Amino acid sequence: MKLLEIQQLSVSYGAIKALHGIDLELHQGEIVSLLGANGAGKSTTLRAISRMLPMTSGQILYKGENLAKIQAHNVVSRGIAHVPEGRGIFPSLTVLENLKLATWTVKTKQLAPRFNYVFTLFPRLEERKDQLAGTLSGGEQQMLAVGRAIMTDCELILLDEPSMGLSPRLCKEVFQALQQINKQGKTLLLVEQNANMALKIAHRGYVLENGRIVLTGPANELAHDSRVREAYLGTHKHSLGNS
Amino acid sequence: MEIIIQQLLNAAQLGAVYSLIALGYTMVYGVLRLINFAHGDIFMVGAFIGFMLATTLNMPLVLMMPLTMLLTALVGVAIERVAYRKLRDAQRVSLVITALGVGIFLENFVRIVVGPQTRQLPAQLPDSVLKFGSGLIITEDKIWIILISLALMIILWLFVQKTLMGTAMRAVADNSEVIPLMGINLNRVIAVTFAIGSALAAAGGVFYGQAYSIDPYMGIDLGWKAFIAAVIGGIGSIEGAVLGSFMLAGVEVFTVAYLSSNLKNGIAFGLLILLLLIWPSGIMGKPLLKKV
Ligand SMILES: Nc1ncnc2c1ncn2[C@@H]1O[C@H](COP(=O)(O)OP(=O)(O)OP(=O)(O)O)[C@@H](O)[C@H]1O
Ligand SMILES: [Mg+2]
């Protein structure tokens, strides 16, 4: 089943056009990776989906519903959680308070199973649950940001560069958790510059360049595509659009 | 000794009123990074709403007080909705000027509606005179004002620390951009903040009107004092606003009692400058956290 369908989406920042009519779709249960260099428009795509940014044209359908008319704070209750670039945790709140706040739209009062789930995924968070989030290490903050997404009733999680600034070991830990979350039924749209890591856990991928999708396919094909290897996995940067 | 105790009670009473106003400054600053310069006038509006309910409707305090708080809360919410919301992403200067304008509007509105005279709220608190041992005399209403104010502050503190809405208010102060991603309507959190801040100011207005007197321009002086108290304590901090308020009231009351009433404001403002030199972000204030 198509969970998310983006058609001809364009987004501008004032006069600067950041997305030029992109098409993208996600099926239930998938991990889809959105790759691209700095400034390609990856974060813009995620912000458009979660309605942090207005779209210029095109449409975003989630379970068939057009998101255009929905306000940002109502996107979460539709089932979409967004782990923003730079994590966006609340530094002067405790870990527990950060997680609790994410249950704002949750109807059930039975929160214990959710907390347990987050704490089994990230035992470090449980050890630090009364610590102020601002005092966590970068990796722990990333875990908290992902944990917050899981606390909502979401089916789709948008992740904006969860590997940013993490040591290889912590990065592996976070990606393993993401894989596990996916196995439990959540669909993931994973924005990454670390194409290597992302394509290892993704089922499919899209490559974004200057606001356009230039390549898409199954993750293992992308990982072996010579153009992707040269542009994102290899040593020298080289534009896909010109190849 | 008796005199000192009496002066301490006077200071506590004034500090309680300052606190009830200062909390609104600090809470609104927390969520909007705005010094709401209309807040002193919201306090004044609260005092007059209380005055009207108590005089024209003969309402007893137990009814008048909550109703005054509710009505003033609505005034605060309306001001935010009408005057501030559209400017939220504009330069801070525009917002500050708007706030000053709203304050002047409120002063003139009240002056036209009820007249410029100084008035007194009917004494509705128990005001028996309590005499202790060696000549200590305390009027009961002072005790009530202090106790009810403290109770309101404790309720506020519990609300902000323990409830999800209170947590959201602290989260807005941290990082308002991420608030919608938690499924939280930022406008609602800000409206609740204005409602609570205005309601507390209204309580302060009613108490001030019981203890002293009210007029349409009372909010200017009291507003500045409470604002200073909030800054001394650390603007954005609830505990700081209360601490700063009681400190400022203490300095004022004892200056008047032992030095001269002419020195009151000079010493209060001097204290502000001195304390800010020592604690640039206020006593309990954090230096602005860099966003991670
Ligand atoms: N607030 C903004 N105002 C103006 N232009 C912006 C704004 N945010 C992004 N842009 C521009 O839009 C384009 C896409 O930005 P975006 O943040 O989506 O890139 P990205 O792929 O996420 O890059 P990175 O990997 O560096 O995070 C860039 O050219 C950027 O300069
Ligand atoms: Mg980005």
Coordinates of C-alpha atoms and ligand atoms in Angstrom, one line a residue:
Chain A
M1 CA 0.0 0.0 0.0
K2 CA 1.2 3.5 -0.8
L3 CA 1.6 5.3 2.4
L4 CA 3.1 8.6 1.1
E5 CA 2.9 9.9 -2.4
I6 CA 4.6 13.1 -3.4
Q7 CA 3.7 14.5 -6.9
Q8 CA 5.5 17.3 -8.6
L9 CA 6.4 19.0 -5.4
S10 CA 8.0 22.4 -5.7
V11 CA 9.1 24.5 -2.7
S12 CA 10.6 28.0 -2.7
Y13 CA 12.3 30.2 -0.1
G14 CA 11.3 33.6 -1.4
A15 CA 12.8 33.8 -4.8
I16 CA 15.1 30.8 -4.3
K17 CA 13.5 27.6 -5.7
A18 CA 14.7 24.7 -3.6
L19 CA 12.6 21.9 -5.1
H20 CA 11.7 21.7 -8.7
G21 CA 8.8 19.3 -9.0
I22 CA 9.9 16.1 -7.3
D23 CA 8.1 12.8 -7.3
L24 CA 8.6 10.3 -4.5
E25 CA 6.6 7.5 -2.9
L26 CA 6.8 5.3 0.1
H27 CA 5.1 2.0 0.7
Q28 CA 4.1 0.8 4.1
G29 CA 6.9 -1.0 5.9
E30 CA 9.7 0.4 3.7
I31 CA 12.9 2.2 4.6
V32 CA 13.5 4.7 1.8
S33 CA 16.7 6.7 1.7
L34 CA 16.9 10.2 0.3
L35 CA 20.4 11.0 -0.6
G36 CA 22.1 14.1 -1.8
A37 CA 24.9 16.6 -1.3
N38 CA 24.7 19.8 0.9
G39 CA 21.9 22.1 -0.3
A40 CA 20.3 19.4 -2.6
G41 CA 16.9 20.0 -0.9
K42 CA 16.7 17.0 1.4
S43 CA 15.6 18.8 4.5
T44 CA 13.3 21.0 2.5
T45 CA 11.5 17.9 1.3
L46 CA 11.0 16.6 4.8
R47 CA 9.9 20.1 6.1
A48 CA 7.4 20.3 3.3
I49 CA 6.0 16.9 4.3
S50 CA 5.6 17.9 7.9
R51 CA 4.1 21.2 6.8
M52 CA 6.8 23.3 8.3
L53 CA 7.1 24.9 4.9
P54 CA 4.4 25.8 2.5
M55 CA 4.6 24.2 -0.9
T56 CA 4.6 26.2 -4.1
S57 CA 2.9 23.6 -6.3
G58 CA 2.4 19.8 -6.5
Q59 CA 0.8 17.7 -3.8
I60 CA 1.6 15.4 -0.9
L61 CA -0.8 12.6 -0.2
Y62 CA -0.6 10.6 3.0
K63 CA -2.9 7.6 3.0
G64 CA -4.6 9.3 0.1
E65 CA -5.2 12.6 2.1
N66 CA -3.8 15.8 0.7
L67 CA -1.7 17.4 3.4
A68 CA -1.8 20.8 1.8
K69 CA -4.6 22.1 4.0
I70 CA -3.3 20.6 7.2
Q71 CA -1.4 22.7 9.8
A72 CA 2.0 21.6 11.0
H73 CA 0.8 20.6 14.4
N74 CA -1.9 18.4 13.0
V75 CA 0.5 16.3 10.9
V76 CA 1.7 14.3 13.9
S77 CA -1.8 13.1 14.7
R78 CA -2.1 11.9 11.1
G79 CA 0.8 9.5 11.9
I80 CA 3.9 11.3 10.7
A81 CA 6.8 12.0 13.0
H82 CA 9.7 14.2 12.0
V83 CA 13.1 14.0 13.6
P84 CA 14.6 17.3 12.4
E85 CA 18.0 18.2 11.3
G86 CA 20.1 19.0 14.4
R87 CA 17.8 16.9 16.5
G88 CA 15.7 19.6 17.9
I89 CA 15.6 18.3 21.5
F90 CA 14.5 20.6 24.3
P91 CA 17.8 21.1 26.3
S92 CA 16.4 22.5 29.5
L93 CA 13.8 19.7 29.8
T94 CA 14.8 16.3 31.2
V95 CA 15.0 13.2 28.9
L96 CA 11.7 12.0 30.4
E97 CA 10.0 15.3 29.8
N98 CA 11.2 15.4 26.2
L99 CA 9.7 12.0 25.7
K100 CA 6.5 12.8 27.5
L101 CA 5.9 15.9 25.4
A102 CA 5.9 13.8 22.3
T103 CA 2.8 12.0 23.6
W104 CA 0.8 15.3 23.3
T105 CA -1.5 13.8 20.6
V106 CA -1.6 10.3 22.1
K107 CA -5.1 9.3 23.2
T108 CA -4.2 6.4 25.5
K109 CA -3.1 7.0 29.0
Q110 CA -1.1 3.8 29.0
L111 CA 2.3 5.2 28.3
A112 CA 4.5 2.7 30.2
P113 CA 4.8 0.3 27.3
R114 CA 6.0 3.1 25.0
F115 CA 8.6 4.2 27.5
N116 CA 9.7 0.6 27.9
Y117 CA 10.0 0.2 24.2
V118 CA 12.1 3.4 23.8
F119 CA 14.3 2.3 26.8
T120 CA 14.9 -1.2 25.3
L121 CA 15.9 0.4 22.1
F122 CA 18.1 2.9 23.8
P123 CA 19.2 1.8 27.3
R124 CA 21.4 4.9 27.6
L125 CA 18.3 7.0 27.7
E126 CA 16.8 5.1 30.6
E127 CA 20.1 5.6 32.6
R128 CA 19.8 9.3 31.9
K129 CA 16.1 9.8 32.1
D130 CA 16.2 12.5 34.8
Q131 CA 19.2 14.3 33.2
L132 CA 18.6 17.5 31.3
A133 CA 18.6 16.8 27.6
G134 CA 21.1 19.6 26.9
T135 CA 23.7 17.8 28.9
L136 CA 23.5 14.6 26.8
S137 CA 26.2 13.8 24.3
G138 CA 25.4 14.3 20.6
G139 CA 24.7 10.6 20.1
E140 CA 22.4 10.4 23.1
Q141 CA 20.6 13.5 21.9
Q142 CA 20.0 11.8 18.5
M143 CA 18.7 8.7 20.4
L144 CA 16.4 11.0 22.3
A145 CA 15.2 12.6 19.1
V146 CA 14.4 9.2 17.6
G147 CA 12.8 8.1 20.9
R148 CA 10.5 11.1 20.8
A149 CA 9.3 10.1 17.4
I150 CA 8.5 6.6 18.6
M151 CA 6.5 8.0 21.5
T152 CA 4.0 9.5 19.1
D153 CA 1.4 7.3 17.4
C154 CA 3.3 7.6 14.1
E155 CA 3.5 5.1 11.3
L156 CA 5.9 7.1 9.2
I157 CA 9.1 8.6 10.6
L158 CA 11.0 11.3 8.7
L159 CA 14.7 11.3 9.7
D160 CA 17.0 14.1 8.8
E161 CA 20.6 13.0 8.9
P162 CA 20.5 10.9 12.1
S163 CA 24.2 10.0 11.6
M164 CA 25.3 13.7 11.7
G165 CA 28.2 14.2 14.1
L166 CA 28.1 10.6 15.5
S167 CA 31.1 8.4 16.0
P168 CA 31.0 5.3 13.8
R169 CA 30.1 3.1 16.8
L170 CA 27.1 5.3 17.9
C171 CA 26.1 5.6 14.3
K172 CA 25.9 1.9 14.0
E173 CA 23.9 1.7 17.2
V174 CA 21.4 4.3 15.9
F175 CA 21.0 2.6 12.6
Q176 CA 20.5 -0.8 14.2
A177 CA 17.7 0.8 16.2
L178 CA 16.2 2.3 13.1
Q179 CA 16.2 -1.2 11.5
Q180 CA 14.5 -2.6 14.5
I181 CA 11.9 0.1 14.5
N182 CA 11.2 -0.7 10.9
K183 CA 10.8 -4.4 11.6
Q184 CA 8.2 -3.5 14.2
G185 CA 6.2 -1.9 11.4
K186 CA 7.2 1.7 11.0
T187 CA 8.0 3.2 7.6
L188 CA 11.1 5.3 7.5
L189 CA 12.1 8.1 5.1
L190 CA 15.8 8.5 5.8
V191 CA 17.7 11.6 4.7
E192 CA 21.4 11.0 4.7
Q193 CA 24.7 12.2 3.3
N194 CA 26.2 9.0 4.6
A195 CA 25.1 7.1 1.6
N196 CA 27.0 4.0 2.6
M197 CA 25.2 3.5 5.9
A198 CA 21.8 4.6 4.6
L199 CA 21.8 2.2 1.6
K200 CA 22.8 -0.7 3.9
I201 CA 19.5 -0.5 5.8
A202 CA 17.3 1.0 3.1
H203 CA 15.1 -0.9 0.7
R204 CA 15.0 1.8 -1.9
G205 CA 16.6 5.1 -2.5
Y206 CA 16.3 8.4 -4.3
V207 CA 19.1 10.7 -5.2
L208 CA 18.4 14.4 -5.1
E209 CA 20.5 17.0 -6.8
N210 CA 19.8 20.7 -6.9
G211 CA 16.1 20.2 -6.1
R212 CA 15.5 17.4 -8.6
I213 CA 15.4 13.6 -8.3
V214 CA 18.1 12.4 -10.6
L215 CA 18.2 8.7 -9.8
T216 CA 16.0 6.2 -8.0
G217 CA 16.0 2.4 -7.5
P218 CA 16.5 -0.4 -5.1
A219 CA 19.1 0.3 -2.4
N220 CA 21.5 -2.4 -3.5
E221 CA 21.4 -1.2 -7.1
L222 CA 22.1 2.3 -6.0
A223 CA 24.9 1.2 -3.8
H224 CA 26.5 -0.4 -6.8
D225 CA 25.6 2.2 -9.3
S226 CA 28.9 3.7 -10.6
R227 CA 27.4 7.2 -10.7
V228 CA 26.3 7.0 -7.0
R229 CA 29.6 5.5 -6.1
E230 CA 31.5 8.3 -7.7
A231 CA 29.3 11.1 -6.4
Y232 CA 28.5 9.9 -2.9
L233 CA 30.6 6.9 -2.0
G234 CA 33.8 7.6 -3.8
T235 CA 36.5 10.2 -3.3
H236 CA 35.7 12.8 -5.8
K237 CA 32.5 14.7 -6.1
H238 CA 30.9 14.7 -9.5
S239 CA 27.4 15.7 -10.6
L240 CA 25.0 13.0 -11.5
G241 CA 23.0 15.4 -13.6
N242 CA 25.8 16.0 -16.0
S243 CA 26.8 12.4 -16.4
Chain B
M1 CA 12.1 44.5 66.9
E2 CA 8.3 44.8 66.5
I3 CA 8.9 47.5 63.9
I4 CA 11.2 45.3 61.9
I5 CA 8.6 42.5 61.9
Q6 CA 6.0 44.9 60.7
Q7 CA 8.3 46.2 58.0
L8 CA 9.0 42.7 56.9
L9 CA 5.3 42.0 56.6
N10 CA 4.9 45.2 54.6
A11 CA 7.7 44.1 52.4
A12 CA 6.2 40.7 52.0
Q13 CA 2.9 42.2 51.0
L14 CA 4.4 44.4 48.4
G15 CA 6.7 41.6 47.3
A16 CA 3.7 39.4 46.8
V17 CA 2.0 42.0 44.5
Y18 CA 5.3 42.5 42.6
S19 CA 5.6 38.8 42.2
L20 CA 2.1 38.3 40.8
I21 CA 2.9 40.9 38.1
A22 CA 6.5 39.9 37.5
L23 CA 5.5 36.3 36.8
G24 CA 3.6 37.5 33.7
Y25 CA 6.6 39.4 32.4
T26 CA 8.8 36.4 32.9
M27 CA 6.4 33.8 31.4
V28 CA 5.6 35.8 28.3
Y29 CA 9.3 36.5 27.8
G30 CA 9.9 32.8 28.1
V31 CA 7.6 31.9 25.2
L32 CA 7.9 34.9 23.0
R33 CA 11.2 36.6 23.9
L34 CA 9.1 39.7 24.3
I35 CA 9.0 42.1 27.1
N36 CA 5.3 42.7 27.2
F37 CA 5.2 46.4 28.1
A38 CA 1.4 46.3 28.2
H39 CA 1.6 43.9 31.2
G40 CA 1.6 46.6 33.9
D41 CA -1.6 47.9 32.3
I42 CA -3.2 44.5 32.3
F43 CA -2.5 44.5 36.0
M44 CA -4.4 47.9 36.2
V45 CA -7.3 46.5 34.1
G46 CA -7.5 43.6 36.5
A47 CA -7.7 46.0 39.4
F48 CA -10.5 47.9 37.8
I49 CA -12.4 44.8 36.8
G50 CA -12.2 43.7 40.4
F51 CA -13.3 47.2 41.5
M52 CA -16.4 47.1 39.2
L53 CA -17.4 43.6 40.2
A54 CA -17.0 44.5 43.9
T55 CA -18.8 47.9 43.7
T56 CA -21.5 47.6 41.0
L57 CA -22.3 44.0 41.5
N58 CA -21.5 43.8 45.2
M59 CA -19.7 40.6 44.6
P60 CA -18.0 38.9 47.6
L61 CA -14.2 38.3 47.3
V62 CA -14.5 34.6 46.8
L63 CA -16.5 35.2 43.6
M64 CA -15.0 38.5 42.6
M65 CA -11.4 37.3 42.7
P66 CA -11.7 34.2 40.4
L67 CA -14.0 36.1 38.0
T68 CA -11.6 39.0 37.8
M69 CA -8.8 36.6 37.1
L70 CA -10.9 34.9 34.4
L71 CA -11.9 38.2 32.7
T72 CA -8.5 39.7 32.8
A73 CA -7.1 36.4 31.3
L74 CA -9.5 36.9 28.4
V75 CA -8.2 40.5 28.0
G76 CA -4.6 39.2 27.9
V77 CA -5.4 36.5 25.4
A78 CA -7.3 39.0 23.2
I79 CA -4.3 41.3 23.2
E80 CA -2.0 38.6 22.1
R81 CA -4.4 37.4 19.4
V82 CA -5.2 40.9 18.0
A83 CA -2.0 42.8 18.5
Y84 CA 1.0 40.5 18.8
R85 CA 0.4 37.3 16.8
K86 CA 0.8 38.8 13.4
L87 CA 4.0 40.4 14.5
R88 CA 5.5 37.3 16.0
D89 CA 8.1 36.9 13.3
A90 CA 8.6 40.6 12.7
Q91 CA 11.5 42.5 14.3
R92 CA 11.4 42.5 18.0
V93 CA 11.3 46.3 18.0
S94 CA 7.9 46.3 16.2
L95 CA 6.5 44.0 18.8
V96 CA 7.9 46.1 21.7
I97 CA 6.4 49.3 20.2
T98 CA 3.1 47.6 19.7
A99 CA 3.1 46.5 23.4
L100 CA 3.8 50.1 24.5
G101 CA 0.9 51.2 22.3
V102 CA -1.5 48.6 23.7
G103 CA -0.5 49.8 27.2
I104 CA -1.3 53.4 26.4
F105 CA -4.6 52.3 24.8
L106 CA -5.6 50.4 28.0
E107 CA -4.7 53.4 30.2
N108 CA -6.8 55.7 28.1
F109 CA -9.7 53.3 27.7
V110 CA -10.0 52.8 31.4
R111 CA -9.6 56.5 32.1
I112 CA -12.5 57.3 29.7
V113 CA -14.8 54.5 30.9
V114 CA -14.3 54.9 34.7
G115 CA -12.7 58.3 35.0
P116 CA -9.2 59.4 36.2
Q117 CA -9.9 59.5 39.9
T118 CA -8.0 57.4 42.5
R119 CA -10.2 54.8 44.0
Q120 CA -10.1 52.1 46.7
L121 CA -11.4 48.6 46.4
P122 CA -13.9 47.9 49.2
A123 CA -12.1 46.1 52.0
Q124 CA -13.3 42.5 51.6
L125 CA -10.5 40.6 53.3
P126 CA -10.9 39.9 57.0
D127 CA -9.1 42.9 58.6
S128 CA -9.2 42.5 62.3
V129 CA -6.2 43.9 64.1
L130 CA -4.1 41.3 65.7
K131 CA -2.0 42.3 68.7
F132 CA 0.9 40.3 69.9
G133 CA 2.8 40.4 73.3
S134 CA 5.0 43.5 73.4
G135 CA 3.2 45.8 71.0
L136 CA 3.4 44.0 67.7
I137 CA 0.3 44.9 65.7
I138 CA -0.7 43.1 62.5
T139 CA -3.7 43.7 60.3
E140 CA -5.2 40.4 59.2
D141 CA -5.7 41.3 55.6
K142 CA -1.9 41.6 55.1
I143 CA -1.5 38.0 56.1
W144 CA -4.3 36.9 53.7
I145 CA -2.7 38.8 50.8
I146 CA 0.6 37.2 51.4
L147 CA -0.8 33.7 51.9
I148 CA -3.1 33.7 48.9
S149 CA -0.3 35.1 46.7
L150 CA 2.0 32.4 47.9
A151 CA -0.6 29.8 47.2
L152 CA -1.1 31.1 43.7
M153 CA 2.6 31.0 43.1
I154 CA 2.9 27.4 44.3
I155 CA 0.0 26.4 42.1
L156 CA 1.7 28.0 39.2
W157 CA 5.0 26.3 39.9
L158 CA 3.3 22.9 40.1
F159 CA 1.4 23.6 36.9
V160 CA 4.6 24.6 35.0
Q161 CA 6.7 21.7 36.4
K162 CA 4.2 18.8 36.5
T163 CA 1.6 19.2 33.7
L164 CA 2.1 18.5 30.1
M165 CA 1.0 22.1 29.2
G166 CA 3.5 23.5 31.7
T167 CA 6.2 21.3 30.1
A168 CA 5.2 22.6 26.7
M169 CA 5.5 26.2 28.0
R170 CA 9.1 25.4 29.1
A171 CA 9.7 23.7 25.8
V172 CA 8.6 26.7 23.8
A173 CA 11.1 28.8 25.7
D174 CA 13.8 26.2 24.7
N175 CA 13.0 25.8 21.0
S176 CA 9.7 27.0 19.6
E177 CA 10.3 25.8 16.1
V178 CA 10.2 22.1 17.1
I179 CA 6.9 22.5 19.0
P180 CA 4.6 21.7 16.0
L181 CA 6.6 18.6 15.4
M182 CA 5.4 17.3 18.8
G183 CA 1.9 17.8 17.5
I184 CA 1.5 20.9 19.8
N185 CA -0.3 24.0 18.6
L186 CA 2.1 26.8 19.4
N187 CA -0.6 29.4 19.4
R188 CA -2.5 27.5 22.1
V189 CA 0.6 27.3 24.4
I190 CA 1.2 31.1 23.9
A191 CA -2.5 31.9 24.6
V192 CA -2.4 29.8 27.8
T193 CA 0.7 31.7 28.9
F194 CA -0.9 35.1 28.3
A195 CA -4.0 33.8 30.2
I196 CA -2.1 32.7 33.2
G197 CA 0.2 35.8 33.3
S198 CA -2.8 38.1 33.0
A199 CA -4.8 36.2 35.6
L200 CA -2.0 36.5 38.1
A201 CA -1.6 40.2 37.4
A202 CA -5.3 40.6 38.0
A203 CA -4.9 38.9 41.4
G204 CA -2.1 41.3 42.1
G205 CA -4.4 44.2 41.0
V206 CA -7.1 43.2 43.4
F207 CA -4.7 42.8 46.3
Y208 CA -3.0 46.1 45.5
G209 CA -6.4 47.8 45.4
Q210 CA -7.2 46.3 48.8
A211 CA -4.0 47.4 50.4
Y212 CA -3.4 50.7 48.6
S213 CA -5.5 52.5 45.9
I214 CA -6.0 52.2 42.2
D215 CA -6.1 54.6 39.2
P216 CA -5.7 54.2 35.4
Y217 CA -2.0 55.0 35.5
M218 CA -1.1 52.7 38.4
G219 CA 0.2 50.1 36.0
I220 CA 3.1 52.3 34.8
D221 CA 5.0 52.5 38.0
L222 CA 4.1 49.1 39.3
G223 CA 4.7 47.5 35.9
W224 CA 8.2 49.0 35.8
K225 CA 9.0 47.8 39.3
A226 CA 7.8 44.3 38.6
F227 CA 9.7 44.3 35.3
I228 CA 12.8 45.2 37.2
A229 CA 12.2 42.5 39.7
A230 CA 11.8 40.0 36.9
V231 CA 15.1 41.1 35.3
I232 CA 17.0 41.1 38.7
G233 CA 15.7 37.6 39.3
G234 CA 16.5 36.5 35.8
I235 CA 13.9 37.1 33.1
G236 CA 12.4 33.8 31.9
S237 CA 12.8 32.2 35.4
I238 CA 9.7 31.8 37.5
E239 CA 11.7 31.4 40.8
G240 CA 13.8 34.4 39.8
A241 CA 10.7 36.6 39.3
V242 CA 9.5 35.8 42.8
L243 CA 13.0 36.2 44.4
G244 CA 13.6 39.5 42.6
S245 CA 10.2 40.8 43.6
F246 CA 10.7 40.1 47.3
M247 CA 14.2 41.6 47.2
L248 CA 13.0 44.7 45.5
A249 CA 10.1 45.2 47.9
G250 CA 12.4 44.6 50.8
V251 CA 14.8 47.3 49.6
E252 CA 12.0 49.7 49.0
V253 CA 10.2 49.2 52.2
F254 CA 13.3 49.5 54.4
T255 CA 14.7 52.5 52.4
V256 CA 11.4 54.3 53.1
A257 CA 11.4 53.2 56.7
Y258 CA 14.9 54.0 57.6
L259 CA 16.3 56.4 55.0
S260 CA 13.9 58.5 53.0
S261 CA 11.0 57.8 50.7
N262 CA 12.7 60.1 48.1
L263 CA 15.5 57.6 47.8
K264 CA 13.2 54.7 47.2
N265 CA 13.3 54.6 43.4
G266 CA 16.9 55.7 43.2
I267 CA 18.0 52.8 45.4
A268 CA 15.8 50.3 43.6
F269 CA 17.1 51.2 40.2
G270 CA 20.7 51.4 41.5
L271 CA 20.2 47.9 42.9
L272 CA 19.1 46.8 39.5
I273 CA 22.3 48.1 37.9
L274 CA 24.5 46.7 40.6
L275 CA 23.0 43.2 40.5
L276 CA 23.1 43.0 36.8
L277 CA 26.8 43.9 36.8
I278 CA 27.3 40.9 39.1
W279 CA 24.8 38.6 37.3
P280 CA 24.3 39.8 33.8
S281 CA 21.5 37.4 33.2
G282 CA 19.8 38.0 36.5
I283 CA 20.3 35.9 39.7
M284 CA 18.4 32.8 38.5
G285 CA 18.7 33.5 34.8
K286 CA 20.6 31.3 32.5
P287 CA 22.8 32.8 29.9
L288 CA 20.9 32.3 26.6
L289 CA 21.5 28.6 25.7
K290 CA 23.1 28.2 22.4
K291 CA 20.9 26.0 20.3
V292 CA 22.5 22.6 19.7
Ligands
LIG1 N1 15.5 29.3 5.3 C1 16.0 29.3 4.1 N2 16.0 30.4 3.4 C2 16.5 30.5 2.1 N3 17.0 29.4 1.5 C3 17.0 28.3 2.1 C4 16.5 28.1 3.4 N4 16.7 26.9 3.8 C5 17.3 26.2 2.8 N5 17.5 27.1 1.8 C6 18.1 26.7 0.5 O1 17.4 25.7 -0.1 C7 18.3 24.7 -0.7 C8 18.0 23.3 -0.1 O2 18.3 23.4 1.3 P1 18.1 22.1 2.2 O3 18.3 22.5 3.6 O4 16.9 21.4 1.9 O5 19.4 21.2 1.8 P2 19.8 19.8 2.3 O6 19.8 18.9 1.2 O7 19.1 19.4 3.5 O8 21.4 20.1 2.7 P3 22.3 19.7 3.9 O9 22.8 18.3 3.6 O10 23.4 20.7 4.0 O11 21.4 19.7 5.1 C9 19.7 25.2 -0.4 O12 20.1 25.9 -1.6 C10 19.5 26.2 0.7 O13 20.4 27.3 0.6
MG2 MG 19.5 19.3 5.5

